Coordinates of C-alpha atoms (C1' of nucleotides) in Angstrom, one line a residue:
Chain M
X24 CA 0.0 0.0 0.0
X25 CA 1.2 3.5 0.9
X26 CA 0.8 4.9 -2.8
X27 CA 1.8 8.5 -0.7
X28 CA 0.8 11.3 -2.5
X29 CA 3.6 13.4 -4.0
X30 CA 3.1 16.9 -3.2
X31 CA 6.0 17.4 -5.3
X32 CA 6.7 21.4 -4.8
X33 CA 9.7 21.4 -8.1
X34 CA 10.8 24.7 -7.6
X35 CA 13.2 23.8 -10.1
X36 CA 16.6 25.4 -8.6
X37 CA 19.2 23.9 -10.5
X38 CA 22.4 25.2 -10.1
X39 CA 25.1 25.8 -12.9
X40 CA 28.6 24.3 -11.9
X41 CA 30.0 26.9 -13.3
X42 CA 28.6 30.0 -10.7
X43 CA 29.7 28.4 -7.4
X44 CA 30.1 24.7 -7.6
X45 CA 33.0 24.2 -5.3
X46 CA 33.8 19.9 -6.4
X47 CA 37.5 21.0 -5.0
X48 CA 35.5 21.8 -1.6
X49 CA 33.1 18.3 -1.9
X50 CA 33.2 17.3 1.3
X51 CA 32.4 13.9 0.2
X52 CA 34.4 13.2 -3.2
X53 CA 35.9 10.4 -1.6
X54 CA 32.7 8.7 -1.7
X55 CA 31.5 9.8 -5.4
X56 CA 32.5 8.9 -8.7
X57 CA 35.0 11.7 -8.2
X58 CA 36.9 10.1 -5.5
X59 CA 39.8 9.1 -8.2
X60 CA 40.0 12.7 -10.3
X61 CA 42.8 14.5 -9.4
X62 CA 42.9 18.5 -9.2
X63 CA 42.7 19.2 -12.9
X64 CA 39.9 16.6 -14.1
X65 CA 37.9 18.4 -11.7
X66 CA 37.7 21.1 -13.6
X67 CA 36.3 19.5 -16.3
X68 CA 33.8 18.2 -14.1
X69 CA 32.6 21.1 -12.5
X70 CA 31.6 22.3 -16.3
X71 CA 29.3 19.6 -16.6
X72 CA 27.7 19.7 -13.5
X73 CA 24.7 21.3 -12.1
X74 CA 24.0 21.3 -8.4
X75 CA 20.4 21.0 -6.4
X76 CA 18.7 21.1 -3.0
X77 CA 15.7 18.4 -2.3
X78 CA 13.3 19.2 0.6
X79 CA 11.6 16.1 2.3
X80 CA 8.8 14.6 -0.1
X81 CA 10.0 16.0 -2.7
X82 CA 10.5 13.2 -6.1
X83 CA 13.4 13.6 -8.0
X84 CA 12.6 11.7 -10.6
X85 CA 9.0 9.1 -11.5
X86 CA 9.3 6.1 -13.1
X87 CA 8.4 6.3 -16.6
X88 CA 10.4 9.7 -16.9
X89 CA 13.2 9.7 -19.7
X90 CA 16.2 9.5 -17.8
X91 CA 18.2 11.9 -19.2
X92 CA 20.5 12.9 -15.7
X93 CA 22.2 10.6 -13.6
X94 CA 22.7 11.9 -9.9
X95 CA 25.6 11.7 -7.3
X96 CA 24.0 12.1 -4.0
X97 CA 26.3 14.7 -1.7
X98 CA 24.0 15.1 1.6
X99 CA 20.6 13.3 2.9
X100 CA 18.6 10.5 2.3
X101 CA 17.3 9.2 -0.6
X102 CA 14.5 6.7 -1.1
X103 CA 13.8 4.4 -4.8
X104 CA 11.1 2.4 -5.2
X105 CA 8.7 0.9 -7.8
X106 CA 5.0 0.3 -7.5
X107 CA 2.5 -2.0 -8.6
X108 CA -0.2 -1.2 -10.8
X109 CA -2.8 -1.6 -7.5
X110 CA -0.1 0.5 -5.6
X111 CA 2.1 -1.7 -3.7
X112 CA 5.1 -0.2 -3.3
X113 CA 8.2 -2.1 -2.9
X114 CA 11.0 0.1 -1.9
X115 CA 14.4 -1.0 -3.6
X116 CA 16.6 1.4 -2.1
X117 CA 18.1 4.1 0.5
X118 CA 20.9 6.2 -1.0
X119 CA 23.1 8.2 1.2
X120 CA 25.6 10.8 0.6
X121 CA 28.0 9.2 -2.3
X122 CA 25.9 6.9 -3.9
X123 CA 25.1 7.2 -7.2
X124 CA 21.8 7.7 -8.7
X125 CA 20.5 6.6 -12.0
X126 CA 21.7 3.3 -13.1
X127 CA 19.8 0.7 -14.8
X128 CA 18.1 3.3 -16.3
X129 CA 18.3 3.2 -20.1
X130 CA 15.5 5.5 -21.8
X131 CA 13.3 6.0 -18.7
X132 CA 13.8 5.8 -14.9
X133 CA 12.7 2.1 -14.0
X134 CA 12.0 3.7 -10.4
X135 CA 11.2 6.7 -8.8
X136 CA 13.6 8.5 -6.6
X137 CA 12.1 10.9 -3.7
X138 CA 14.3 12.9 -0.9
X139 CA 13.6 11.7 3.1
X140 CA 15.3 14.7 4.2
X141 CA 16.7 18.0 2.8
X142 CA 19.2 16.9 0.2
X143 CA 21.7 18.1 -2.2
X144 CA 22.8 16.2 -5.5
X145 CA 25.2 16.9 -8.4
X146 CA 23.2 16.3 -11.5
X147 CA 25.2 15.1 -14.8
X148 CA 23.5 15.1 -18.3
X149 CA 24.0 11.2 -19.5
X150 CA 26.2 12.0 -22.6
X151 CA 28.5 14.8 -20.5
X152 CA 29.3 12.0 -18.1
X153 CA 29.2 9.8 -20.9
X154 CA 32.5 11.6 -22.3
X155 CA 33.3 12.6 -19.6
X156 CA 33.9 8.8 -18.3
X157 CA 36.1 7.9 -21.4
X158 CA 37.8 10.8 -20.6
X159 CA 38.7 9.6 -16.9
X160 CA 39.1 5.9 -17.0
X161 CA 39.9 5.6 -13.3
X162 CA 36.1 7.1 -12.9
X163 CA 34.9 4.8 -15.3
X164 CA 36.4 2.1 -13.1
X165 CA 35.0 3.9 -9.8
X166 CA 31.5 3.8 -11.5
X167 CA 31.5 0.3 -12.5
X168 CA 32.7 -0.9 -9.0
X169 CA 30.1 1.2 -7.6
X170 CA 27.6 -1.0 -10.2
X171 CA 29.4 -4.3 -9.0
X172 CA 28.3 -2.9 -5.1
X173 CA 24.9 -2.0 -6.0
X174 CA 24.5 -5.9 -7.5
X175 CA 25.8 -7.5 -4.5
X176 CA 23.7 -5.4 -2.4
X177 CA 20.8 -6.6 -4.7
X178 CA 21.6 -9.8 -3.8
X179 CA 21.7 -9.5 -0.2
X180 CA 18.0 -7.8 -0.7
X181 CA 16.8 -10.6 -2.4
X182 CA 18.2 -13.4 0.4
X183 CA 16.6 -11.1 2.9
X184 CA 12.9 -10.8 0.7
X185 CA 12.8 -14.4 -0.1
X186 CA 13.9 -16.3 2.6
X187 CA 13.9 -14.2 6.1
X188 CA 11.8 -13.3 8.8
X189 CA 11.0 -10.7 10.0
X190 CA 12.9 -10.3 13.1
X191 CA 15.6 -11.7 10.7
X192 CA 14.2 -8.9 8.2
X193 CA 14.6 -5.7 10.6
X194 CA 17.7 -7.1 12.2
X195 CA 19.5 -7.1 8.6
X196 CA 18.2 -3.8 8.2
X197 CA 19.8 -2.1 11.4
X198 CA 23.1 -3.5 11.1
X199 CA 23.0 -2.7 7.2
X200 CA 22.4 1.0 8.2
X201 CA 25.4 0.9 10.8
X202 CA 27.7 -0.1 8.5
X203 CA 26.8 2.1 5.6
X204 CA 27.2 4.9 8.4
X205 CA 30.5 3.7 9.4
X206 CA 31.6 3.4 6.2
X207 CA 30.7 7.2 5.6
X208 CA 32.8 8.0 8.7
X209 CA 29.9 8.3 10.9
X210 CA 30.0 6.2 14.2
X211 CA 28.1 2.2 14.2
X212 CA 25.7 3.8 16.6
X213 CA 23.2 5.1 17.5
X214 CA 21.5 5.1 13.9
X215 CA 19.4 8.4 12.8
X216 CA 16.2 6.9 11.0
X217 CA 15.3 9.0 8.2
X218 CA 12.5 6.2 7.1
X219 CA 9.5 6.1 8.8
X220 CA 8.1 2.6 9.6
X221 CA 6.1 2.4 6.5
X222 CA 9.1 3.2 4.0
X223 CA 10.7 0.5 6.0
X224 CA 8.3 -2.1 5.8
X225 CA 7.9 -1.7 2.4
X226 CA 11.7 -2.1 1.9
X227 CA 11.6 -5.3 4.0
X228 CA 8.0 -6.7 2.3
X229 CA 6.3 -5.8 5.5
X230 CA 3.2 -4.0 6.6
X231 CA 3.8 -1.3 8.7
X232 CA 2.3 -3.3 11.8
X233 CA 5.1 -6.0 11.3
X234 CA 7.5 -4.1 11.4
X235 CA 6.3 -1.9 14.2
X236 CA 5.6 -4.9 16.5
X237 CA 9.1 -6.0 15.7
X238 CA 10.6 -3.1 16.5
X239 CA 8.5 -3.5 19.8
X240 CA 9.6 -6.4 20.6
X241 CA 13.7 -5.6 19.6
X242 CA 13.3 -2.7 22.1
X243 CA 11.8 -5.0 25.1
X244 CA 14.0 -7.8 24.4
X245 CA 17.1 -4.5 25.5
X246 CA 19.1 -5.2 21.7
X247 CA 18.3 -1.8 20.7
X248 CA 16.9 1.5 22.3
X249 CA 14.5 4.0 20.5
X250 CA 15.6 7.7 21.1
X251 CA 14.0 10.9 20.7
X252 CA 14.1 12.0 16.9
X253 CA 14.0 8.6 15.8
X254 CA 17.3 7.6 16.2
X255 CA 18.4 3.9 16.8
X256 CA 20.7 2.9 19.1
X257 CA 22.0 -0.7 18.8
X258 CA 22.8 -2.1 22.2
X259 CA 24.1 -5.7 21.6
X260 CA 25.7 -5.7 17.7
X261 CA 26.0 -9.7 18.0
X262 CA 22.6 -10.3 19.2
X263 CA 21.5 -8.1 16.3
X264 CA 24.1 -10.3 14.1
X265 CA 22.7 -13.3 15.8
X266 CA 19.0 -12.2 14.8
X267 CA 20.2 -11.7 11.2
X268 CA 21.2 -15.1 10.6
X269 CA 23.6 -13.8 7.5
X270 CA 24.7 -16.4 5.3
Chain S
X4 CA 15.6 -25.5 2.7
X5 CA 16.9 -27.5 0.0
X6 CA 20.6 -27.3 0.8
X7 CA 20.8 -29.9 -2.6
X8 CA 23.9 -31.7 -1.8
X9 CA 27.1 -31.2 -4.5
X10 CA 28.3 -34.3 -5.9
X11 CA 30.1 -32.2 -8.2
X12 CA 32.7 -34.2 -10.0
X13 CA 35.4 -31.5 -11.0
X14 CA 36.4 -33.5 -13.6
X15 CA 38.9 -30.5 -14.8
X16 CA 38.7 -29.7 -18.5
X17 CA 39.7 -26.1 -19.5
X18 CA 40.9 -26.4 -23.1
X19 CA 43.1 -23.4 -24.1
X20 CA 41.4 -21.0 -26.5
X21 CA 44.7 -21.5 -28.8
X22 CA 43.9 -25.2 -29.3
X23 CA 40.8 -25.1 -31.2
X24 CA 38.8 -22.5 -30.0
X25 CA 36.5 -20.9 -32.7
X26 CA 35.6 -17.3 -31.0
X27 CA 34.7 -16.8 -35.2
X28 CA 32.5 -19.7 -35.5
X29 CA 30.9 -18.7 -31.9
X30 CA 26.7 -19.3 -32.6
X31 CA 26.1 -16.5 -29.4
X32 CA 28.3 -13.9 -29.8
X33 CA 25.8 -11.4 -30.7
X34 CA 24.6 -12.0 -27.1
X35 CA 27.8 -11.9 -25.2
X36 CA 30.4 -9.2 -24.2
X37 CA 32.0 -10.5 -27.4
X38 CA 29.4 -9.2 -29.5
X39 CA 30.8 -5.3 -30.6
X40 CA 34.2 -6.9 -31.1
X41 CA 35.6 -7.0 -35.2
X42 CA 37.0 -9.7 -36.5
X43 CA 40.8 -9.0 -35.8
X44 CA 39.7 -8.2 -31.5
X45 CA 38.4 -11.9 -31.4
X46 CA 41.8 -13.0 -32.4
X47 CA 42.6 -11.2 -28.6
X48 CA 40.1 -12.6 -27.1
X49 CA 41.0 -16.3 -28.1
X50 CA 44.2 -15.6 -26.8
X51 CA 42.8 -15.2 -23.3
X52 CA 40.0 -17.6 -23.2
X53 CA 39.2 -21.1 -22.1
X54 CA 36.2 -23.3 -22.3
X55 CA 34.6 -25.6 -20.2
X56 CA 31.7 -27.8 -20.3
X57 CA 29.6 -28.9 -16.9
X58 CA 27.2 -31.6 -16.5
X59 CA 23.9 -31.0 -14.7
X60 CA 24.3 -30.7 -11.1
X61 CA 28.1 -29.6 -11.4
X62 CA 29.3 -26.6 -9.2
X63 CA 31.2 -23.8 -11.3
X64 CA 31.9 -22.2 -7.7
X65 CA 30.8 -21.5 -4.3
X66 CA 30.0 -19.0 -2.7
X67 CA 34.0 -17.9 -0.8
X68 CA 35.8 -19.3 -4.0
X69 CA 38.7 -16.8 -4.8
X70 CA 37.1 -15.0 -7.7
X71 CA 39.8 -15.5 -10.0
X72 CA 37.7 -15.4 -13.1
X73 CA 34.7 -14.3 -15.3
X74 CA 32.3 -16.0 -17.1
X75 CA 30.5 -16.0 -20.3
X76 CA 27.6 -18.7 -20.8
X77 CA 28.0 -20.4 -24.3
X78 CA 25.4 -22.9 -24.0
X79 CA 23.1 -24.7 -21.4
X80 CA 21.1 -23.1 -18.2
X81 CA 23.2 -21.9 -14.5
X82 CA 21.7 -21.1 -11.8
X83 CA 23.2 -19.1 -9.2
X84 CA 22.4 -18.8 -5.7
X85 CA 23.0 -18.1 -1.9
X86 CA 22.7 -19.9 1.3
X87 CA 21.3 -18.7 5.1
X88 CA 23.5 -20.6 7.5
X89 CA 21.0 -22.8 8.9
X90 CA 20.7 -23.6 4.5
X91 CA 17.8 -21.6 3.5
X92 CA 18.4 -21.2 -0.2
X93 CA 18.0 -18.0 -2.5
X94 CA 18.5 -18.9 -6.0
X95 CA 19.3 -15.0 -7.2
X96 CA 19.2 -15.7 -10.7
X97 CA 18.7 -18.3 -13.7
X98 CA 21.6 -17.6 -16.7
X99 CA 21.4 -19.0 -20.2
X100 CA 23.5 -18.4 -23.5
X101 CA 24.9 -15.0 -23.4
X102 CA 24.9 -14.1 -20.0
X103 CA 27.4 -13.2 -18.1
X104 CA 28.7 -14.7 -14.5
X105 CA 30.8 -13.1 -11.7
X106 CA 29.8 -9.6 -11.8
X107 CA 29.7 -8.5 -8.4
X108 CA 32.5 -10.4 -7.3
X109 CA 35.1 -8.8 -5.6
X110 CA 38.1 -11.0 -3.9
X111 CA 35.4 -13.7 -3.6
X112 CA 32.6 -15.0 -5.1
X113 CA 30.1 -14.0 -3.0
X114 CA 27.3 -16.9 -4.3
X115 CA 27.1 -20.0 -5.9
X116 CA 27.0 -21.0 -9.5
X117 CA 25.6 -24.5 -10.6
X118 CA 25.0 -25.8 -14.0
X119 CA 20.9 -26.9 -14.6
X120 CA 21.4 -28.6 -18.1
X121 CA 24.6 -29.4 -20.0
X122 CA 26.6 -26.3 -20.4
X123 CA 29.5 -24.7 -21.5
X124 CA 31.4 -21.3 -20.8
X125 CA 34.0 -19.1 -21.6
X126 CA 36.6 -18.4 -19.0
X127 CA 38.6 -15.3 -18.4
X128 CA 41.1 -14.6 -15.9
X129 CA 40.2 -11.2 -14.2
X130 CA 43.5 -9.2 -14.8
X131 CA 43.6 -10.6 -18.1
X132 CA 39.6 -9.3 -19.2
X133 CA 40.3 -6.2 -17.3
X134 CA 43.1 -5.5 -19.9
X135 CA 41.1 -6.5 -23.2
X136 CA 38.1 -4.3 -21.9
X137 CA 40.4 -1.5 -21.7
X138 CA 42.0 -2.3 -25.2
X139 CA 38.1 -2.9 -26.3
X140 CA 36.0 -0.1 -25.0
X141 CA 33.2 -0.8 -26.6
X142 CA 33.4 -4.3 -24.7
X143 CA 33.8 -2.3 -21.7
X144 CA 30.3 -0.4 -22.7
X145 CA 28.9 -3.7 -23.4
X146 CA 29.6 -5.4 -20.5
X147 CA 28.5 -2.2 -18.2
X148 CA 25.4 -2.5 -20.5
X149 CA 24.6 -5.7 -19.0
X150 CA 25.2 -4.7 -15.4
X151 CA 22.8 -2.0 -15.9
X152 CA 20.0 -5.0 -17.1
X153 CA 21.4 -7.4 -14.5
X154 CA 21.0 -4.3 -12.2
X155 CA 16.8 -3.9 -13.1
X156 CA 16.1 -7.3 -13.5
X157 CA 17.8 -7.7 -9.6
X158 CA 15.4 -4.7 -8.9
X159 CA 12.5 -6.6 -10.6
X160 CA 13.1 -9.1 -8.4
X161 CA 12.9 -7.5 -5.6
X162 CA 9.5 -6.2 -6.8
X163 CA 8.3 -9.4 -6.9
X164 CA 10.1 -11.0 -3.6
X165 CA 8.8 -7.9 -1.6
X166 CA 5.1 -7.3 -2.7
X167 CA 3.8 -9.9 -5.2
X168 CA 1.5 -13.1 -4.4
X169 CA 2.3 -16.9 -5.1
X170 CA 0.5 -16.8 -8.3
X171 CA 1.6 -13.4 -9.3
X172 CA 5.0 -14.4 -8.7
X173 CA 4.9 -18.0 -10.7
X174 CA 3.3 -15.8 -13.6
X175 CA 6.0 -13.3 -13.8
X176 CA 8.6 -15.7 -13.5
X177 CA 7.0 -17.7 -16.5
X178 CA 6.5 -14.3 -18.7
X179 CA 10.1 -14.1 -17.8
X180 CA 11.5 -17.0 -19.0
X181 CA 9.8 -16.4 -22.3
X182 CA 10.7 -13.3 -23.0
X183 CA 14.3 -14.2 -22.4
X184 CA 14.1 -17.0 -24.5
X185 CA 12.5 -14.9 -27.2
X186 CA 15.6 -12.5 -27.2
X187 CA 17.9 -15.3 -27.6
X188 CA 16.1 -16.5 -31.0
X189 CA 13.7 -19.2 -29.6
X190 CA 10.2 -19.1 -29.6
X191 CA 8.1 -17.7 -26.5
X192 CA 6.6 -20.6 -26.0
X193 CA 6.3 -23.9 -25.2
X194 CA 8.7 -23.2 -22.4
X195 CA 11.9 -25.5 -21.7
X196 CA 11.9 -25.7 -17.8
X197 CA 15.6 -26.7 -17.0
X198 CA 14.8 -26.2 -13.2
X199 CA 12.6 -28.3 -10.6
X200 CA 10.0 -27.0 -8.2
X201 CA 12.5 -26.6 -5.4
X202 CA 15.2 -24.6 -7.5
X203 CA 11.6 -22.2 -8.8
X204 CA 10.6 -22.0 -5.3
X205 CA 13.8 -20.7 -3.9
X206 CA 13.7 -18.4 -6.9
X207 CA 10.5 -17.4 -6.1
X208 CA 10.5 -17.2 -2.0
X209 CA 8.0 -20.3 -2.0
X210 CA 8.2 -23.8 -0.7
X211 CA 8.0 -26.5 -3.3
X212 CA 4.3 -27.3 -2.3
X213 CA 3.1 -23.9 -2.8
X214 CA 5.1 -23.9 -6.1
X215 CA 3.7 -27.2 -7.3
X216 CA -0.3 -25.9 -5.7
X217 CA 0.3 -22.5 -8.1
X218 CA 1.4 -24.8 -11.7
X219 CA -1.6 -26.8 -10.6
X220 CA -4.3 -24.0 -10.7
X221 CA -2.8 -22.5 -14.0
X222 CA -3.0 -25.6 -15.1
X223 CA -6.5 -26.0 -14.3
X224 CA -7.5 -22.5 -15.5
X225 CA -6.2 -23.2 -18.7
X226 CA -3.5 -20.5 -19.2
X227 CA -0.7 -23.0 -19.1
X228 CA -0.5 -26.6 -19.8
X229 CA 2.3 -28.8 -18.6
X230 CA 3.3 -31.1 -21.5
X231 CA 6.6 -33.3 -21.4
X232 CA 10.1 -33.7 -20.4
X233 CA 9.0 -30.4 -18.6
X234 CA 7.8 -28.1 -21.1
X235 CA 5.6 -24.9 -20.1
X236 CA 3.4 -24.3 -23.1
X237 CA 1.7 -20.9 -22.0
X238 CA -1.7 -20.9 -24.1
X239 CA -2.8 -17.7 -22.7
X240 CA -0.6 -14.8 -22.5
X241 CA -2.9 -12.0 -21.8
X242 CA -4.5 -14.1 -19.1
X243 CA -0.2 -14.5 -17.8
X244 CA -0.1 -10.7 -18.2
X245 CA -3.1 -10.0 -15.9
X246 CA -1.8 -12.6 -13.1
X247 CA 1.6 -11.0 -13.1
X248 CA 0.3 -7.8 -12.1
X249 CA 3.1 -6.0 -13.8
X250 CA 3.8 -2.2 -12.2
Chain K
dC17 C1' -2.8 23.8 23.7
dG18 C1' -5.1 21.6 20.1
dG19 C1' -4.5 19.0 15.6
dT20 C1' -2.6 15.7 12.9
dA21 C1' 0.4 12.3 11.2
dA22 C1' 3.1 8.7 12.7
dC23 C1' 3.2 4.9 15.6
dT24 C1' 1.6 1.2 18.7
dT25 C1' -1.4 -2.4 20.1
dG26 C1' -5.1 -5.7 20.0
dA27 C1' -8.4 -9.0 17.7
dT28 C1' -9.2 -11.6 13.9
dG29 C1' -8.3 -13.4 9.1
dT30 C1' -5.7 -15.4 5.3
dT31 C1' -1.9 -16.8 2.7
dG32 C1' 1.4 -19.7 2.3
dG33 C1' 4.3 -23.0 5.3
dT34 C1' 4.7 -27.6 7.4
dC35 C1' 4.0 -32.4 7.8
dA36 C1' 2.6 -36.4 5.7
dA37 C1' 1.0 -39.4 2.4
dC38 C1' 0.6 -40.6 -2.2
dC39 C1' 1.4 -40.5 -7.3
dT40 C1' 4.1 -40.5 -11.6
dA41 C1' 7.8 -40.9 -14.8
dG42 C1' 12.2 -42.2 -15.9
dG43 C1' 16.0 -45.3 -15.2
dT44 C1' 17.9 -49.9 -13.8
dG45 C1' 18.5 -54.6 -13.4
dG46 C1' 16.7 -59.0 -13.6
Chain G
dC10 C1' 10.4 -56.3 -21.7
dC11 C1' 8.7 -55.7 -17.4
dA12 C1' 9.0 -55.0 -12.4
dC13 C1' 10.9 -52.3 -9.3
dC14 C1' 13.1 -48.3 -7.4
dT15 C1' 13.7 -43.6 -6.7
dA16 C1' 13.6 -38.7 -7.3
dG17 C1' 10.6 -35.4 -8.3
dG18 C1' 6.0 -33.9 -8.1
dT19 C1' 1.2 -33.5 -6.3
dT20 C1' -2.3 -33.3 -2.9
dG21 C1' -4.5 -33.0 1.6
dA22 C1' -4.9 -31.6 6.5
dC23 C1' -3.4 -28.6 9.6
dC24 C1' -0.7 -24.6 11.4
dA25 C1' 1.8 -20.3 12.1
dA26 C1' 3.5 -16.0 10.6
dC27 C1' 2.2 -12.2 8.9
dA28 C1' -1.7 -9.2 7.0
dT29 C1' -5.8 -6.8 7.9
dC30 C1' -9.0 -4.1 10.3
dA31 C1' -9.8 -1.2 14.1
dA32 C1' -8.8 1.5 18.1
dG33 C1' -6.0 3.9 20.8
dT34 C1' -1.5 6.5 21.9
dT35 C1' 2.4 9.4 21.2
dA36 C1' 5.0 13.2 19.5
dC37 C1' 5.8 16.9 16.9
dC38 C1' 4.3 21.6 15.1
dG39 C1' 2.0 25.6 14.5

DNA sequence: CGGTAACTTGATGTTGGTCAACCTAGGTGG
DNA sequence: CCACCTAGGTTGACCAACATCAAGTTACCG
C-alpha cells in the first residue's frame, strides 16, 4: 500500500557548476565517482555539473520519466522504489551521501527516486558524463565498482525478501544501516532513522504493523533502544548479528 | 531449505582457446560481451580464453571461492544462488546463453553458481579481461550494459520478492522465462523448464508445495498446460499478463 | 494547547508453510 | 520387456507467521 501522494513542490533550482560549484570543496568526493579525479579533471567536471537542493517529499525523478540525468547524491537520504499497478510499493533502495543515482536506467527511470530529508545532488546530463567517463578511465572504473556494489547489495536484498523473517528482516536492516554509516565515517551507533516505519516495511516486504511490532519487541527484548528524533541505538551488535542469521 | 547436496565431479577440462577454440564460429556472440568486437579483436580474445563444459548438477563455484575469473555462458542453463547458515536457499538468478557470470564479485565469489542442463562457458582470468576491456571499449560499454540490465532485473526481483502473491510471482517468472528465451532467438513458447520445483521455489521465496499448488491452478484455469520432459506451453498470454500484475 | 500524522497495540483473518501421504515418470537390473 | 526403485511432483490436513481491520496513543508543530 502506501501509494503516498507526491506533493511534489519542483521549484526547479538547479544550479550551474560553473557559478559556485566548489567539487574541489566536496566534502564527500571520496565517496563519489569523483573520488579518483585529481585536481585538474575536476575542472572539467565542475563544467558539466549542475547542483540541487531536495526538501523532504519531494521526487526527483518518477518512473516512466526519460532518464536523461544521472545523480551523485552529496547530503541526505534518498529513497527508490517501484509500485505496482494496484499501488504496492516495494521500496528498492536508501541512498546516502556518495551513492550514485540513475543506473539501470536506459530510456526511462525504471524507479522513482524521492528525498527523506533536505538533500543536495550533483546532476550530470548522461552524454557529458558519458564523455566525460572515457575521458577519466579511473572514474569509469570507480563507476563500475560502484555498479558491481549496488548488485551485491541486490543480492543481499533478495536473500533477505525471499527467505527471512521478519525479526531476521529488521535485524539485517539495522546492522546494514550501521555499516553504511560507518563506512561514511559516521559512528556504528546510534543510527538516525530517516525512514519512517512504512518506508521501511515496504523495503523489507512488511506492513507497517510487522515491522512496528518488531521493533517493539527488539526494544523490550534490550538489543536496541529508541531515542528521541527517531534515532536507533543498537545495544548488543551480535545479538543483532545473531538475529540476522547472515549467510 | 533445500541445501541440494554437490556431488560435483570437478572432472577439470579447460581447453586453451589456442587449441581449437572458434571465437569466429561462436553461434552466441551477438549475445555476449563478445558481441561489438571486429574480427581481428576476437583473435585477442581467443588468446585469453578457455572453455569448459559442466554436467547437470556440477558446481562452477561456491560461494568464498577466490574470484579468479569471469564467465560468459555459451550454452546450457546456471543457476546461481545463496545460502542462510542454517541452508535456506535463495536462488538470485537463472543464466542461459549470453549471460554473463561473476559480476559482483570482488576477492570472492560471494554466491554460488551451478550448472541446470549441459553447459558450456568461456573463462577469463580477471586481470587478463580487465586489460582486453580497456584495449576494447566498446566491450567495456557492453559489458557495463549488461550490469545495468542485471541491475533492473535484480530490482524486478525485488518487486516481486517484496510485494507480489504466489501466483503473481509463478506468472511473472513464466512471462520471464519467455521473453528471455524470445531475445535469444527461440520461440516464447512452449517453455523448456531446465529447473525443478525446489530450485523455482527458492527463486520465487515459496516452498516447493506452494510452487507445485500455483502450476496446478494454471494448469486447471487453462492459461498453461504442462506437456513433457518439462515443457511450459503458456496458451494464454494475456491471461499470464493479468496474473503478473506487472507495475 | 489543540491538531494531525506517525506509531503502537489488539483482535481476527488469510496466505502460504509444514508435515505427511501418495502418485508418476524415468531409469535400472533381472 | 517388465517390475521395481527412486527422485521429483502432487495433494490434503493442519498450522503459524504475517496481514488486515480497528482502536488507541504518542510526539511533533503551529
Amino acid at each position: 500500500m502506501t501509494g503516498m501522494a507526491n506533493t511534489g513542490k519542483i521549484h526547479c533550482d538547479w544550479q550551474e557548476g560553473a557559478l559556485g560549484s566548489p567539487c574541489n570543496a566536496c566534502q564527500v568526493r571520496g565517496l563519489t565517482i569523483c573520488a579518483p579525479l585529481t585536481h585538474d579533471d575536476l575542472q572539467h567536471m565542475v563544467s558539466i555539473v549542475s547542483e540541487r537542493s531536495l526538501e523532504p517529499g519531494d521526487t526527483l525523478f518518477s518512473e516512466g520519466d526519460p532518464a536523461d540525468h544521472l545523480f551523485n547524491i552529496t547530503a541526505g537520504t534518498m529513497m527508490v522504489y517501484r509500485l505496482l499497478a494496484d499501488g504496492r510499493r516495494q521500496v528498492t533502495g536508501f541512498l546516502f551521501p556518495g551513492d550514485f543515482l540513475g543506473l539501470g536506467s536506459d530510456k526511462i527511470y525504471r524507479y522513482s527516486a524521492e528525498a527523506l530529508t533536505p538533500a543536495t545532488l550533483c546532476r550530470f546530463k548522461r552524454p557529458a558524463l558519458q564523455e566525460a567517463l572515457q575521458k577519466f578511465p579511473a572514474m569509469e572504473q570507480r563507476l563500475f565498482g560502484m555498479a558491481s556494489n549496488e548488485l551485491a547489495a541486490a543480492q543481499d536484498q533478495m536473500v533477505l525478501l525471499g527467505r527471512k523473517t521478519a525479526q531476521e528482516k529488521l535485524a539485517s536492516f539495522l546492522l546494514m544501516l550501521s555499516k553504511r554509516a560507518e563506512r561514511r565515517g559516521q559512528k556504528p551507533t546510534p543510527i538516525p532513522l530517516a525512514m519512517n516505519r512504512s518506508e521501511i516495511g515496504d523495503y523489507l516486504g512488511l506492513t507497517i504493523e510487522t515491522t512496528s511490532r518488531v521493533f517493539t519487541k527488539m526494544k523490550q527484548s534490550g538489543v536496541i533502544a529508541l531515542l528521541p528524533s527517531s534515532h536507533i541505538d543498537i545495544r548488543d551488535f551480535d545479538a543483532l548479528e545473531e538475529m540476522a542469521e547472515q549467510g
